[in-house]
Coordinates of C-alpha atoms in Angstrom, one line a residue:
X1411 CA 150.5 38.1 99.6
X1412 CA 150.4 39.5 96.1
X1413 CA 148.5 36.4 94.9
X1414 CA 146.0 36.8 97.7
X1415 CA 145.4 40.5 96.9
X1416 CA 145.1 39.9 93.2
X1417 CA 142.6 37.0 93.5
X1418 CA 140.5 38.8 96.0
X1419 CA 140.4 42.0 93.9
X1420 CA 139.5 40.0 90.8
X1421 CA 136.8 38.3 92.7
X1422 CA 135.4 41.5 94.1
X1423 CA 135.4 43.0 90.6
X1424 CA 133.6 40.1 89.1
X1425 CA 131.1 40.2 92.0
X1426 CA 130.3 43.9 91.2
X1427 CA 129.7 43.0 87.6
X1428 CA 127.5 39.9 88.5
X1429 CA 125.4 41.9 91.0
X1430 CA 124.8 44.9 88.7
X1431 CA 121.4 45.2 87.2
X1432 CA 121.8 46.1 83.6
X1433 CA 119.1 47.4 81.3
X1434 CA 116.5 44.6 81.0
X1435 CA 117.3 43.8 77.4
X1436 CA 121.0 43.6 78.1
X1437 CA 120.4 41.6 81.2
X1438 CA 118.3 39.1 79.3
X1439 CA 121.2 38.7 76.8
X1440 CA 123.8 38.2 79.5
X1441 CA 121.7 35.6 81.3
X1442 CA 120.7 33.6 78.3
X1443 CA 124.3 33.7 77.0
X1444 CA 125.6 32.4 80.3
X1445 CA 123.0 29.6 80.3
X1446 CA 123.9 28.6 76.7
X1447 CA 127.7 28.9 77.3
X1448 CA 127.7 26.6 80.3
X1449 CA 124.8 24.5 79.1
X1450 CA 122.8 25.0 82.4
X1451 CA 119.8 22.7 82.9
X1452 CA 117.1 25.2 83.9
X1453 CA 114.2 22.6 84.2
X1454 CA 113.8 23.1 87.9
X1455 CA 114.2 26.9 87.8
X1456 CA 112.6 30.1 86.4
X1457 CA 113.3 31.2 82.8
X1458 CA 116.8 32.8 82.6
X1459 CA 115.3 36.0 81.3
X1460 CA 113.4 36.5 84.6
X1461 CA 116.5 37.0 86.8
X1462 CA 117.4 40.7 87.4
X1463 CA 121.2 40.1 87.6
X1464 CA 123.7 37.4 86.9
X1465 CA 124.1 36.9 90.7
X1466 CA 120.4 36.3 90.9
X1467 CA 120.8 33.6 88.3
X1468 CA 123.8 32.1 90.1
X1469 CA 121.9 31.9 93.4
X1470 CA 118.6 30.8 91.8
X1471 CA 116.2 28.9 94.1
X1472 CA 114.6 25.6 93.1
X1473 CA 111.0 25.9 91.8
X1474 CA 110.3 22.2 92.3
X1475 CA 110.7 20.5 95.6
X1476 CA 113.4 17.9 95.8
X1477 CA 112.9 14.5 97.4
X1478 CA 114.9 14.1 100.6
X1479 CA 116.3 10.6 101.0
X1480 CA 117.2 8.8 104.3
X1481 CA 120.4 9.2 106.2
X1482 CA 122.9 11.9 105.4
X1483 CA 122.2 13.7 102.2
X1484 CA 124.3 15.7 99.7
X1485 CA 124.1 19.4 100.7
X1486 CA 124.6 20.4 97.1
X1487 CA 124.5 19.5 93.4
X1488 CA 128.1 18.7 93.0
X1489 CA 131.0 16.4 92.0
X1490 CA 132.4 14.3 94.8
X1491 CA 136.1 15.0 94.1
X1492 CA 137.0 12.7 97.0
X1493 CA 135.3 10.6 99.7
X1494 CA 136.9 8.3 102.2
X1495 CA 138.1 7.8 105.8
X1496 CA 140.6 10.1 107.5
X1497 CA 143.9 8.6 108.4
X1498 CA 144.0 10.1 111.9
X1499 CA 144.0 13.8 110.9
X1500 CA 144.9 13.4 107.2
X1501 CA 142.4 14.0 104.4
X1502 CA 142.8 13.9 100.6
X1503 CA 142.1 17.1 98.7
X1504 CA 142.2 14.8 95.7
X1505 CA 144.0 11.4 95.1
X1506 CA 147.6 11.7 96.0
X1507 CA 147.3 15.2 97.6
X1508 CA 147.0 15.1 101.4
X1509 CA 146.4 17.9 104.0
X1510 CA 145.9 18.2 107.7
X1511 CA 142.4 18.8 109.1
X1512 CA 144.1 20.4 112.1
X1513 CA 145.2 23.2 109.8
X1514 CA 141.9 23.3 108.0
X1515 CA 139.6 23.3 111.1
X1516 CA 141.4 26.2 112.8
X1517 CA 140.0 27.3 116.2
X1518 CA 138.1 24.0 116.3
X1519 CA 138.8 20.6 118.0
X1520 CA 139.6 18.6 114.9
X1521 CA 140.4 15.6 117.0
X1522 CA 136.7 14.9 117.4
X1523 CA 136.6 13.7 113.8
X1524 CA 139.9 11.9 113.6
X1525 CA 139.6 8.6 111.6
X1526 CA 136.1 9.5 110.6
X1527 CA 134.5 9.8 107.2
X1528 CA 134.8 12.8 104.9
X1529 CA 133.3 14.0 101.6
X1530 CA 134.5 16.8 99.3
X1531 CA 131.7 18.3 97.2
X1532 CA 132.8 20.6 94.3
X1533 CA 130.3 22.9 92.7
X1534 CA 131.1 24.0 89.2
X1535 CA 129.8 27.3 87.8
X1536 CA 127.0 25.4 86.1
X1537 CA 125.6 23.8 89.3
X1538 CA 122.8 24.9 91.5
X1539 CA 124.7 27.2 93.9
X1540 CA 122.7 26.8 97.1
X1541 CA 123.7 24.5 99.9
X1542 CA 121.4 22.8 102.4
X1543 CA 121.7 20.9 105.7
X1544 CA 122.9 17.3 105.1
X1545 CA 121.3 16.2 108.4
X1546 CA 119.4 17.7 111.3
X1547 CA 122.1 19.4 113.4
X1548 CA 122.7 21.9 116.2
X1549 CA 125.1 24.6 115.0
X1550 CA 127.4 25.3 118.0
X1551 CA 129.8 27.8 116.4
X1552 CA 130.9 29.2 113.1
X1553 CA 134.6 30.2 112.4
X1554 CA 135.2 32.6 109.5
X1555 CA 138.8 32.3 108.3
X1556 CA 139.9 34.9 105.7
X1557 CA 142.3 33.7 103.1
X1558 CA 143.2 33.5 99.4
X1559 CA 140.7 32.8 96.6
X1560 CA 142.5 30.3 94.4
X1561 CA 140.2 28.3 91.9
X1562 CA 139.0 25.0 93.4
X1563 CA 138.5 23.2 90.1
X1564 CA 140.1 19.8 89.3
X1565 CA 143.2 21.3 87.7
X1566 CA 144.0 23.4 90.8
X1567 CA 143.1 20.5 93.2
X1568 CA 145.8 18.4 91.4
X1569 CA 148.6 21.0 91.4
X1570 CA 148.1 23.3 94.4
X1571 CA 149.1 21.8 97.8
X1572 CA 147.0 22.8 100.8
X1573 CA 144.5 24.5 98.6
X1574 CA 141.6 24.2 101.1
X1575 CA 143.8 25.4 103.9
X1576 CA 145.0 28.5 102.1
X1577 CA 141.6 29.6 100.7
X1578 CA 139.1 31.6 102.7
X1579 CA 136.6 29.4 104.4
X1580 CA 133.6 29.3 106.8
X1581 CA 133.6 26.4 109.3
X1582 CA 130.4 25.2 110.9
X1583 CA 130.9 23.1 114.1
X1584 CA 127.8 21.0 114.4
X1585 CA 126.4 18.3 116.7
X1586 CA 123.6 15.7 116.3
X1587 CA 120.9 15.1 119.0
X1588 CA 123.0 12.0 119.9
X1589 CA 126.0 14.3 120.5
X1590 CA 128.0 13.2 117.4
X1591 CA 130.2 15.9 115.8
X1592 CA 130.0 17.0 112.2
X1593 CA 132.0 19.8 110.5
X1594 CA 130.7 21.6 107.4
X1595 CA 133.3 23.7 105.7
X1596 CA 132.4 26.2 103.0
X1597 CA 135.5 27.0 100.9
X1598 CA 135.9 30.2 98.9
X1599 CA 137.3 30.3 95.4
X1600 CA 138.2 32.7 92.6
X1601 CA 135.2 34.8 91.6
X1602 CA 133.2 33.6 94.7
X1603 CA 132.6 37.0 96.0
X1604 CA 130.4 35.9 98.8
X1605 CA 129.5 32.8 100.9
X1606 CA 126.3 33.3 102.9
X1607 CA 124.6 31.7 105.8
X1608 CA 120.9 32.2 106.3
X1609 CA 121.3 32.6 110.1
X1610 CA 124.4 34.8 110.2
X1611 CA 124.5 38.2 108.5
X1612 CA 127.6 39.4 110.3
X1613 CA 130.0 37.3 108.1
X1614 CA 131.5 39.3 105.2
X1615 CA 133.5 37.0 103.1
X1616 CA 136.3 38.4 100.8
X1617 CA 136.3 41.5 103.1
X1618 CA 137.5 40.6 106.6
X1619 CA 141.2 40.3 107.6
X1620 CA 140.9 38.7 111.0
X1621 CA 139.5 35.3 112.1
X1622 CA 136.0 35.7 113.6
X1623 CA 134.1 33.2 115.8
X1624 CA 130.4 33.2 116.3
X1625 CA 128.8 31.0 119.0
X1626 CA 125.2 29.9 119.4
X1627 CA 123.2 28.3 122.3
X1628 CA 120.2 26.6 120.7
X1629 CA 120.4 26.9 116.9
X1630 CA 119.0 23.9 115.1
X1631 CA 118.5 23.5 111.4
X1632 CA 116.6 20.6 109.9
X1633 CA 117.9 18.2 107.3
X1634 CA 117.3 19.6 103.8
X1635 CA 116.8 23.2 105.1
X1636 CA 118.5 26.0 103.3
X1637 CA 121.9 26.9 104.8
X1638 CA 123.1 29.5 102.3
X1639 CA 124.6 29.9 98.9
X1640 CA 127.8 30.7 96.9
X1641 CA 127.8 33.5 94.4
X1642 CA 129.7 31.2 92.0
X1643 CA 130.8 27.6 92.1
X1644 CA 133.0 26.4 95.0
X1645 CA 133.4 23.5 97.5
X1646 CA 131.6 22.1 100.6
X1647 CA 133.6 19.7 102.8
X1648 CA 132.0 17.4 105.3
X1649 CA 133.8 15.7 108.2
X1650 CA 132.0 13.1 110.4
X1651 CA 132.9 11.7 113.8
X1652 CA 134.3 8.2 113.7
X1653 CA 131.6 5.4 113.6
X1654 CA 128.8 7.9 113.1
X1655 CA 128.0 7.0 109.5
X1656 CA 128.9 4.8 106.6
X1657 CA 129.5 6.4 103.2
X1658 CA 127.5 5.2 100.2
X1659 CA 129.1 7.5 97.6
X1660 CA 132.5 7.2 95.9
X1661 CA 135.0 9.6 94.6
X1662 CA 134.5 11.1 91.1
X1663 CA 130.7 10.7 91.1
X1664 CA 128.1 13.4 90.8
X1665 CA 125.3 13.9 93.3
X1666 CA 122.2 16.0 93.7
X1667 CA 121.0 17.8 96.7
X1668 CA 118.7 15.5 98.6
X1669 CA 120.4 12.3 97.5
X1670 CA 121.7 10.0 100.3
X1671 CA 125.5 10.0 100.6
X1672 CA 125.9 8.1 103.9
X1673 CA 123.9 5.8 106.2
X1674 CA 123.7 6.8 109.8
X1675 CA 124.7 4.3 112.5
X1676 CA 123.2 6.3 115.3
X1677 CA 119.9 8.0 115.3
X1678 CA 117.7 8.2 112.1

């Protein structure tokens, strides 16, 4: 409990600093220093000096339109820490570190994706922090699960068992027009003060204490459409119904939003 409280307090404190608008000269210094320190590639974005806060820089929008490839696309610019096929209900957080998707996908019917494909996308602090729809999907329900905010970098993935299960997360239960199930899981992390969804303002991450469920009747988002953003790097997990798709990416590779990560067997 103490670890949860400490990590959440630290994250809220960092969030206040990052969202504060300092004097323009100081803000320009903070922004440019952050870009230089992490060696951010700003070619597709505005000049770092133009962002009014560090959070505005973190959550920066693309200024150039990305090409959207066929099939299922990467929802983020990220490192694929692991991609593979579930062994019944078991997934790998990283090689050699298993966890149960029944525990991860709480309040959902995880059995719908048993033995299906899955992809773990890790966003580092230097990555583009917005996440997009990997496919055209109907969002049936969203489950917000409060939890801890452990780091989700490679070091922690290798040493902390059940990291994704213990951390705060937002689960999107989705369906294709053919009726195939896909889960999108947004995982919180240290210094990630907020995970947002463009269609749901009621979710307050790093604040709530109880699980909350939101249901929708006819909510569709198109492939490539903006879904939301992290206010620092974190992780997006994708779980697909068995035989819906065939992965074309491998573990330990980097991807860009819009790049194909799987071929679809039904539909597109």
